[in-house]
Amino acid sequence: MAGEKSENNQIEKLMDAPVEFFKDGKQFLSKCKKPTGSEYSKIIRAVGFGFIAVGVIGYAIKLIHIPIRYVIV
Amino acid sequence: MAKFSYFITVRLIDVVKPFLPILPEVELPYEKIEFDDRVVYTIFSGLIYLFAQFPLAGIPKDLESNVKDPIYFLRGVFAAEPKTILEFGIFPVIASPLLLQLMAGLRIIKVNFKIQQDRELFQSLTKLFAIFQYIILSNVFIFSGYYGDSLTIAQIFLLNIQLVGAGIFVTLMCEVVDKGFGFTSGAMVINTAVIATNLVADTFGISQITIDTEGHQEPQGSLINLLQGVRAKHKTFVGAIVNAFNRDYLPNLTTTCVVVAIAMAIGYIQNIRIEVPVRSTRARGMNNVYPIRLLHVGSLSVLFSYVCLFYIHILGFILIQLIGKNNADSLICKVLGHYEIVNNILYVPTFPLSSLAPPKSLFGGILEQPISFIAYPLFIVITGIWFACNWQAISGQSARDIAKDFKDQGITLTGRREQNISKELNKIVPVASTTGAAILAAITVLGELLGLKGKAAGMVIGIAGGYSILEIVTLDYQQNGSGSNLGQVLSGQFAL
């Protein structure tokens, strides 16, 4: 009987863990400072610009690969 | 028991010792590297990697193997390009330090990081483990028949040289960046560069690919496909637009939109932080805030989940293909499932291995493998949170480490006693890490369940990596970039 009870408790604990985690996270998020609109657009512009620039250079390199493929294989 | 574990630890580190003379090593820079040079090192290591994706020599050009690509949905995360010398990308380079550091942090292998010799041995062990994985993976793929069934010994030798050689090269290139010649870590730089390139190729790619037996061609890039489709004579206007959003053999616009949305979301989440008020202990009235961000462990949690997935699927591939020969009647395949060939290039696992693979498409997936929609998200979220929970404590960014930094810099939390800093921070850092990891995992899963085949996870890691690189470069520029030529050229672009 006692064993059954502790088992039940354990299961309950296991079920509670995600709920607890979710609650903690939500509370944490409400305390957090979110980026403002101008901050956000600045970041998106900087990261986006860098990302696309590197991507375009990288793609140019991949285009060079196409003729190389024909030579090697 | 203690003696036994001691015995094991000694052995694990000492395993490297006989290899030390032949293990190539990058020297630490003798003098401080200029800002411009570091930027060049960083960018070029990414570009060299892209250039190094040569096709494998020694396999027939029109190879028709029965064994297709079993890890297609993991490639986007590890910059792995199929049928090139970088078949496994930087997976070993990422997995090796991640796992070994985690094991050292959890005291499974004991390393005393205060002793220089131990540190050096540990570093060599990491490198050796990475190269070892390249060797194992190469031979698993070679002997599975992935490169053709009847390979001669010369071909096997040639493939080994290429795959392992490229692996060693990449390992060393990452080491160059890691050791202070570049910014952040080599793996992160390479990953970001490759993911950025793939995004551009999938959106603006102009290379024409034959799609049907009639010889119709469509471009790789989704946006270019839309423009070309609207002008094409053999398609109606509406048909072209529908095709641009719907085609599943090449990147479509829907995928592109989802990927961009993920990028925007990550950009936003990167900036969520909690600002702890701090004051100087040396000067009165110097008040400031110290940000602790939501993504305290960055995208490493997603990477860790994918490292686990990679190991599981490679193990599955070894068991099913190498031992079970992918024969649906054999015992192994009855227990683990087998592979089915899809689109003539993909090797899609069946149940139960499929439950840890993201579905190929949303609607097809719900009907065919409903369990994936539960098991796969659970796996990613739980491994992510578990990793974040442990990693924040051992990575040198734990509450204790930040408290020590505070002390060194002469700052303290406003309204708290100096002894309590660590305790106070310990209420914030673990929650931030795990919550951040859970959110990242959720975004990854959401994207993957829409059928992005690894692009969602790739994008999460790529944007998070790009953001950290940019942040560290900007920080270094503010400190050391006064004489930088690059800075003058770009000063108009980045007003961060």
XYZ file of C-alpha atoms in Angstrom:
569
model
C 0.000 0.000 0.000
C 2.733 2.391 1.020
C 4.777 1.469 -2.025
C 1.828 2.130 -4.276
C 1.356 5.529 -2.757
C 4.961 6.587 -3.250
C 4.783 5.347 -6.795
C 1.721 7.483 -7.336
C 3.588 10.399 -5.857
C 6.467 9.839 -8.192
C 4.212 9.737 -11.202
C 2.550 12.898 -9.998
C 5.932 14.525 -9.642
C 6.849 13.435 -13.130
C 3.624 14.921 -14.450
C 4.230 18.108 -12.526
C 7.742 18.667 -13.844
C 6.725 19.955 -17.296
C 3.993 22.144 -15.798
C 6.454 23.570 -13.304
C 9.018 24.090 -16.040
C 6.475 25.849 -18.213
C 5.425 28.101 -15.355
C 9.009 29.022 -14.502
C 9.774 29.762 -18.112
C 6.692 31.911 -18.528
C 7.511 33.865 -15.403
C 11.074 34.320 -16.599
C 9.941 35.515 -20.004
C 7.631 38.107 -18.490
C 10.574 39.558 -16.588
C 12.757 39.696 -19.693
C 13.467 42.772 -21.720
C 12.386 42.357 -25.337
C 14.112 44.181 -28.146
C 12.419 47.386 -29.271
C 11.284 47.837 -32.837
C 14.251 49.925 -33.950
C 16.713 47.643 -32.171
C 15.159 44.647 -33.856
C 15.191 46.110 -37.348
C 18.821 47.135 -36.892
C 19.785 43.592 -35.916
C 17.809 41.996 -38.712
C 19.430 44.372 -41.192
C 22.967 43.727 -39.921
C 22.629 39.940 -39.647
C 20.604 39.715 -42.854
C 23.125 41.785 -44.787
C 26.025 39.686 -43.532
C 24.186 36.441 -44.153
C 23.175 37.293 -47.714
C 26.633 38.715 -48.509
C 28.398 35.559 -47.335
C 25.767 33.458 -49.091
C 26.244 35.241 -52.426
C 30.032 34.879 -52.263
C 29.612 31.251 -51.257
C 27.209 30.607 -54.111
C 29.657 32.208 -56.552
C 32.271 29.721 -55.333
C 29.802 26.870 -55.829
C 29.201 28.054 -59.402
C 32.940 27.755 -60.059
C 32.547 24.150 -58.978
C 30.276 23.214 -61.877
C 33.017 23.346 -64.555
C 35.489 21.720 -62.135
C 33.083 18.821 -61.738
C 33.222 18.145 -65.460
C 37.022 18.215 -65.443
C 37.459 15.864 -62.468
C 34.737 13.275 -62.955
C 35.140 1.767 -7.145
C 37.054 5.024 -6.941
C 40.204 3.241 -7.891
C 38.470 1.676 -10.853
C 37.223 4.975 -12.243
C 40.671 6.468 -11.725
C 42.098 3.659 -13.778
C 39.696 4.400 -16.611
C 40.354 8.123 -16.667
C 44.085 7.648 -16.853
C 43.639 5.339 -19.768
C 41.275 7.562 -21.749
C 43.572 10.538 -21.758
C 46.665 8.429 -22.240
C 45.179 6.842 -25.318
C 46.361 9.932 -27.192
C 49.983 9.739 -26.091
C 51.255 7.306 -28.737
C 49.550 9.384 -31.427
C 50.994 12.707 -30.318
C 54.059 12.611 -32.619
C 51.956 12.059 -35.751
C 48.972 14.210 -34.806
C 49.308 17.550 -36.618
C 48.956 20.547 -34.367
C 48.285 24.217 -35.023
C 50.636 26.515 -33.100
C 49.116 29.283 -31.069
C 49.758 32.679 -32.643
C 53.090 34.158 -31.467
C 51.850 37.699 -31.388
C 48.500 39.366 -31.330
C 46.678 39.000 -34.632
C 45.444 42.254 -36.153
C 41.683 42.799 -36.373
C 41.716 42.809 -40.178
C 43.697 39.580 -40.326
C 41.316 37.859 -37.970
C 38.331 38.866 -40.116
C 40.114 37.523 -43.200
C 40.981 34.246 -41.452
C 37.388 33.863 -40.308
C 35.727 34.533 -43.641
C 38.249 32.562 -45.675
C 37.983 29.449 -43.552
C 34.276 29.427 -44.409
C 34.931 30.046 -48.092
C 37.733 27.471 -48.310
C 35.347 24.925 -46.862
C 32.795 25.736 -49.545
C 35.461 25.441 -52.204
C 36.633 22.142 -50.765
C 33.317 20.418 -51.481
C 34.839 18.556 -54.423
C 33.005 15.639 -55.951
C 34.465 12.270 -55.021
C 36.803 10.816 -57.587
C 36.934 7.063 -58.106
C 33.211 6.313 -58.212
C 31.386 5.919 -61.510
C 29.716 9.112 -62.711
C 26.288 7.630 -63.359
C 26.308 5.598 -60.176
C 23.101 3.628 -59.711
C 23.460 2.253 -56.220
C 20.633 0.646 -54.302
C 21.798 2.365 -51.170
C 20.631 5.965 -50.983
C 21.244 8.781 -48.562
C 20.152 7.763 -45.028
C 21.064 11.022 -43.289
C 19.475 13.524 -45.694
C 17.608 15.353 -42.921
C 20.780 15.843 -40.864
C 22.932 17.268 -43.624
C 21.702 20.845 -43.317
C 22.902 21.009 -39.734
C 26.410 19.672 -40.301
C 27.227 21.281 -43.666
C 27.462 17.851 -45.239
C 27.187 17.622 -49.006
C 26.333 14.216 -50.473
C 28.774 12.526 -52.878
C 31.530 15.040 -52.204
C 34.719 14.584 -50.201
C 32.917 16.367 -47.367
C 30.252 13.667 -47.179
C 30.034 14.014 -43.375
C 30.636 17.746 -43.245
C 31.783 18.980 -39.879
C 29.810 16.476 -37.854
C 32.870 14.884 -36.175
C 34.380 18.316 -35.534
C 31.209 19.408 -33.740
C 30.374 16.142 -32.007
C 33.814 15.390 -30.633
C 34.406 18.505 -28.461
C 30.733 18.710 -27.516
C 30.606 15.155 -26.181
C 34.056 15.080 -24.618
C 33.603 18.403 -22.842
C 30.218 17.288 -21.605
C 31.771 14.070 -20.329
C 34.629 15.938 -18.678
C 32.146 18.351 -17.120
C 30.002 15.535 -15.785
C 33.164 13.823 -14.460
C 32.735 10.756 -16.636
C 36.276 11.310 -17.840
C 38.450 13.121 -15.379
C 40.585 15.937 -16.693
C 42.278 18.505 -14.516
C 41.971 21.648 -16.597
C 44.295 23.496 -14.261
C 47.264 21.412 -15.418
C 48.567 22.418 -18.804
C 49.586 18.918 -19.798
C 46.096 17.625 -19.102
C 44.607 20.430 -21.142
C 46.869 19.647 -24.069
C 46.136 15.941 -23.875
C 42.430 16.636 -23.739
C 42.684 18.841 -26.795
C 44.560 16.150 -28.681
C 42.030 13.566 -27.563
C 39.256 15.722 -29.011
C 41.080 15.953 -32.323
C 41.884 12.252 -32.397
C 38.273 11.369 -31.656
C 37.115 13.600 -34.523
C 39.520 11.982 -37.004
C 38.573 8.543 -35.709
C 34.918 9.312 -36.413
C 35.748 10.397 -39.966
C 37.478 7.049 -40.506
C 34.596 5.034 -39.080
C 31.907 6.970 -40.952
C 33.791 6.763 -44.251
C 34.155 3.011 -44.014
C 30.568 2.496 -42.903
C 29.413 4.319 -46.035
C 31.949 2.570 -48.290
C 31.095 -0.937 -47.113
C 27.354 -0.301 -47.023
C 27.382 -0.015 -50.790
C 26.531 3.682 -50.792
C 29.267 4.291 -53.390
C 28.416 1.195 -55.422
C 28.330 -2.500 -54.697
C 31.451 -3.904 -56.250
C 34.281 -1.591 -55.310
C 37.841 -2.722 -55.975
C 40.456 -2.469 -53.244
C 42.056 0.450 -55.068
C 38.723 2.275 -55.120
C 38.162 1.658 -51.418
C 41.636 2.959 -50.700
C 41.084 6.033 -52.871
C 37.729 6.824 -51.236
C 39.258 6.445 -47.794
C 42.086 8.823 -48.663
C 39.659 11.443 -49.942
C 37.057 11.241 -47.173
C 39.480 10.961 -44.263
C 41.957 13.411 -45.790
C 39.239 16.030 -46.183
C 38.147 15.317 -42.623
C 41.631 15.893 -41.232
C 41.944 19.057 -43.297
C 38.654 20.433 -41.962
C 39.579 19.488 -38.388
C 42.799 21.449 -38.696
C 41.126 24.399 -40.383
C 38.675 24.639 -37.499
C 41.616 24.501 -35.107
C 43.207 27.486 -36.841
C 40.103 29.579 -36.191
C 39.668 28.181 -32.672
C 43.191 29.026 -31.623
C 42.727 32.737 -32.004
C 43.520 33.371 -35.658
C 39.850 33.966 -36.322
C 36.720 34.852 -34.378
C 34.542 32.423 -32.410
C 34.898 28.764 -33.350
C 35.751 27.220 -36.682
C 32.764 24.912 -36.742
C 30.399 27.829 -36.169
C 31.995 29.899 -38.934
C 31.846 27.035 -41.434
C 28.286 26.165 -40.498
C 27.141 29.752 -40.887
C 28.872 30.185 -44.243
C 27.452 26.941 -45.632
C 23.936 27.581 -44.366
C 24.012 31.119 -45.799
C 25.175 29.712 -49.131
C 22.458 27.075 -49.157
C 19.835 29.719 -48.415
C 21.024 31.856 -51.327
C 21.269 28.803 -53.599
C 17.753 27.669 -52.671
C 16.289 31.113 -53.216
C 18.297 32.726 -56.004
C 20.067 29.684 -57.455
C 20.200 29.919 -61.249
C 21.580 26.512 -62.170
C 19.070 24.660 -64.368
C 18.182 21.133 -63.382
C 16.378 18.674 -65.649
C 13.185 17.616 -63.894
C 11.311 15.272 -66.191
C 11.850 12.853 -69.021
C 10.713 15.422 -71.593
C 13.789 17.442 -70.736
C 12.041 20.397 -69.125
C 14.395 22.301 -66.878
C 13.712 24.296 -63.758
C 16.128 26.480 -61.820
C 17.216 25.497 -58.323
C 16.267 28.797 -56.702
C 12.631 29.121 -55.660
C 12.322 32.807 -56.486
C 14.064 32.427 -59.843
C 11.734 29.504 -60.557
C 8.699 31.724 -59.978
C 10.007 34.404 -62.352
C 11.025 31.880 -64.981
C 7.813 29.878 -64.609
C 5.611 32.925 -65.173
C 7.415 33.622 -68.452
C 7.650 30.012 -69.595
C 5.546 29.014 -72.607
C 4.653 25.486 -71.509
C 2.964 26.611 -68.255
C -0.120 28.650 -67.529
C 0.259 31.746 -65.374
C -1.602 30.306 -62.387
C 0.008 26.918 -62.865
C 3.436 28.489 -62.686
C 2.644 30.228 -59.398
C 1.147 27.080 -57.879
C 4.161 25.107 -59.044
C 6.546 27.657 -57.536
C 4.962 27.197 -54.120
C 4.336 23.489 -54.342
C 7.096 21.624 -56.148
C 8.662 19.048 -53.879
C 11.616 17.920 -55.975
C 13.439 21.261 -55.608
C 13.211 24.129 -53.085
C 9.847 25.870 -53.282
C 8.713 29.292 -52.157
C 6.753 27.948 -49.185
C 9.942 26.471 -47.760
C 11.746 29.736 -48.380
C 9.048 31.701 -46.551
C 9.122 29.331 -43.559
C 12.923 29.505 -43.422
C 12.884 33.313 -43.524
C 10.207 33.380 -40.808
C 12.407 31.129 -38.645
C 15.358 33.444 -39.218
C 13.291 36.462 -38.135
C 12.078 34.640 -35.028
C 15.610 33.641 -34.021
C 16.794 37.217 -34.525
C 14.094 38.339 -32.103
C 14.740 35.650 -29.498
C 18.478 36.290 -29.580
C 17.758 39.703 -28.134
C 15.493 38.734 -25.288
C 17.490 39.197 -22.134
C 17.122 39.903 -18.483
C 18.958 42.988 -17.299
C 20.442 42.692 -13.853
C 21.209 46.030 -12.227
C 24.864 46.235 -11.163
C 26.993 48.878 -9.517
C 30.703 49.418 -9.217
C 32.387 48.533 -5.936
C 35.225 50.931 -6.672
C 33.429 54.107 -7.603
C 30.242 55.471 -6.106
C 27.240 56.136 -8.265
C 28.397 53.993 -11.184
C 25.219 52.102 -12.004
C 24.735 49.902 -15.006
C 22.951 46.781 -16.183
C 24.408 43.369 -16.955
C 22.448 41.432 -19.582
C 21.848 37.707 -19.200
C 20.259 36.470 -22.353
C 17.551 33.947 -22.878
C 19.758 31.933 -25.222
C 22.471 31.549 -22.641
C 23.869 28.401 -24.257
C 23.154 29.633 -27.779
C 22.248 27.139 -30.442
C 24.439 24.443 -28.917
C 21.389 22.733 -27.442
C 19.914 22.164 -30.905
C 23.307 21.022 -32.162
C 23.525 18.527 -29.329
C 20.073 17.124 -30.129
C 21.140 16.689 -33.732
C 24.438 15.087 -32.743
C 22.383 12.515 -30.802
C 20.063 12.023 -33.782
C 23.060 11.560 -36.060
C 24.533 8.845 -33.863
C 21.188 7.063 -33.604
C 20.633 7.105 -37.342
C 24.184 6.067 -38.186
C 23.847 3.209 -35.727
C 20.536 2.320 -37.339
C 22.155 2.478 -40.770
C 24.995 0.194 -39.654
C 22.610 -2.358 -38.194
C 20.039 -2.289 -40.966
C 22.262 -1.879 -44.006
C 25.567 -3.479 -43.062
C 24.238 -6.337 -40.969
C 20.612 -6.726 -42.036
C 21.298 -5.846 -45.715
C 18.072 -3.801 -45.650
C 16.153 -7.010 -46.135
C 12.662 -6.470 -44.715
C 12.421 -10.141 -43.729
C 15.539 -10.256 -41.580
C 15.235 -10.095 -37.825
C 17.032 -6.760 -37.409
C 14.794 -5.056 -39.920
C 11.715 -6.458 -38.260
C 12.853 -4.929 -34.973
C 14.299 -1.641 -36.228
C 12.492 -1.040 -39.485
C 14.093 -0.810 -42.911
C 14.801 1.845 -45.514
C 12.593 2.755 -48.429
C 13.862 4.619 -51.449
C 12.041 7.888 -52.106
C 12.503 10.180 -55.130
C 15.391 7.919 -56.125
C 17.818 9.813 -53.857
C 16.553 9.498 -50.297
C 16.648 6.543 -47.950
C 13.642 6.983 -45.686
C 13.465 4.761 -42.606
C 10.272 2.947 -41.722
C 8.786 2.487 -38.263
C 10.218 2.325 -35.554
C 13.410 4.105 -36.660
C 11.209 6.625 -38.488
C 9.760 7.913 -35.241
C 13.005 9.807 -34.639
C 13.116 11.266 -38.140
C 11.216 14.385 -39.174
C 8.508 13.672 -41.774
C 9.203 14.450 -45.413
C 6.085 16.560 -45.695
C 3.423 17.719 -43.276
C 0.329 16.013 -44.691
C 2.031 12.882 -45.917
C 3.695 12.599 -42.550
C 0.492 12.803 -40.489
C -0.991 9.907 -42.437
C 2.094 7.716 -42.743
C 4.082 8.208 -39.571
C 1.912 9.816 -36.883
C 4.239 8.644 -34.114
C 7.013 10.878 -35.484
C 4.875 13.853 -34.557
C 5.141 12.893 -30.909
C 8.460 11.084 -30.560
C 10.607 13.414 -32.649
C 9.536 16.687 -30.942
C 9.831 15.061 -27.519
C 13.320 13.840 -28.343
C 14.537 17.248 -29.567
C 12.975 19.168 -26.675
C 14.127 16.806 -23.916
C 17.712 16.391 -25.173
C 17.894 20.154 -25.722
C 16.742 21.001 -22.204
C 18.899 18.295 -20.614
C 21.930 19.579 -22.457
C 21.275 23.240 -21.603
C 20.750 22.341 -17.973
C 24.132 20.592 -17.768
C 26.086 22.762 -20.143
C 25.337 26.049 -18.395
C 26.933 24.619 -15.262
C 30.162 23.415 -16.884
C 30.869 25.704 -19.803
C 32.557 28.581 -18.005
C 29.425 30.722 -18.170
C 27.779 29.376 -15.052
C 26.501 31.588 -12.263
C 29.709 30.932 -10.336
C 31.889 32.001 -13.261
C 29.894 35.162 -13.872
C 30.125 36.002 -10.169
C 33.892 35.561 -10.381
C 34.002 37.873 -13.418
C 32.022 40.444 -11.439
C 34.547 40.286 -8.646
C 37.490 40.667 -11.022
C 35.910 43.677 -12.689
C 34.888 45.251 -9.419
C 31.140 45.220 -9.900
C 28.360 43.795 -7.797
C 24.608 43.381 -7.915
C 22.751 46.449 -6.752
C 21.223 45.892 -3.326
C 22.907 42.523 -2.711
C 25.848 41.517 -0.646
C 28.916 40.466 -2.546
C 28.857 36.956 -1.123
C 25.380 36.386 -2.487
C 26.082 37.219 -6.119
C 26.594 33.633 -7.168
C 23.439 32.480 -5.397
C 21.409 35.296 -6.863
C 22.664 34.627 -10.395
C 21.988 30.946 -9.920
C 18.294 31.807 -9.795
C 18.518 33.304 -13.275
C 21.112 31.476 -15.379
C 19.749 27.896 -15.295
C 16.179 29.032 -15.945
C 17.345 31.222 -18.817
C 19.360 28.379 -20.343
C 16.643 25.757 -20.163
C 13.825 28.073 -21.238
C 15.927 29.299 -24.157
C 16.757 25.756 -25.167
C 13.094 24.760 -24.999
C 12.049 27.668 -27.208
C 14.786 26.962 -29.756
C 13.816 23.299 -29.798
C 10.168 24.259 -30.311
C 11.011 26.472 -33.282
C 13.218 23.777 -34.792
C 10.538 21.135 -34.387
C 7.836 23.389 -35.806
C 9.913 24.004 -38.917
C 10.956 20.388 -39.303
C 7.418 19.053 -38.956
C 6.432 21.257 -41.899
C 8.754 19.071 -43.949
C 11.871 21.215 -44.252
C 14.216 18.192 -44.170
C 16.819 19.696 -41.865
C 16.656 23.235 -43.200
C 14.782 24.522 -40.155
C 17.390 23.235 -37.717
C 20.114 24.470 -40.053
C 18.589 27.932 -40.133
C 18.256 28.089 -36.346
C 21.934 27.234 -35.991
C 23.018 29.422 -38.895
C 21.300 32.597 -37.708
C 22.315 32.072 -34.086
C 25.901 31.488 -35.269
C 25.863 34.483 -37.590
C 24.566 36.636 -34.782
C 27.277 35.553 -32.329
C 30.017 36.038 -34.922
C 28.743 39.516 -35.737
C 28.493 40.354 -32.060
C 32.037 39.247 -31.251
C 33.463 40.942 -34.324
C 31.691 44.190 -33.399
C 32.939 43.967 -29.834
C 36.495 43.334 -30.957
C 36.235 46.165 -33.459
C 35.245 48.596 -30.737
C 38.216 47.518 -28.654
C 41.006 46.885 -31.168
C 39.732 48.011 -34.532
C 40.909 51.617 -34.464
C 43.578 51.067 -37.109
C 41.444 48.788 -39.221
C 41.138 49.372 -42.948
C 38.152 47.067 -43.198
C 36.397 49.108 -40.548
C 36.765 52.272 -42.599
C 35.374 50.603 -45.685
C 32.393 49.141 -43.876
C 31.756 51.919 -41.389
C 28.765 53.071 -43.388
C 27.174 49.610 -43.342
C 27.170 48.597 -39.717
C 25.937 51.188 -37.326
C 25.603 48.827 -34.408
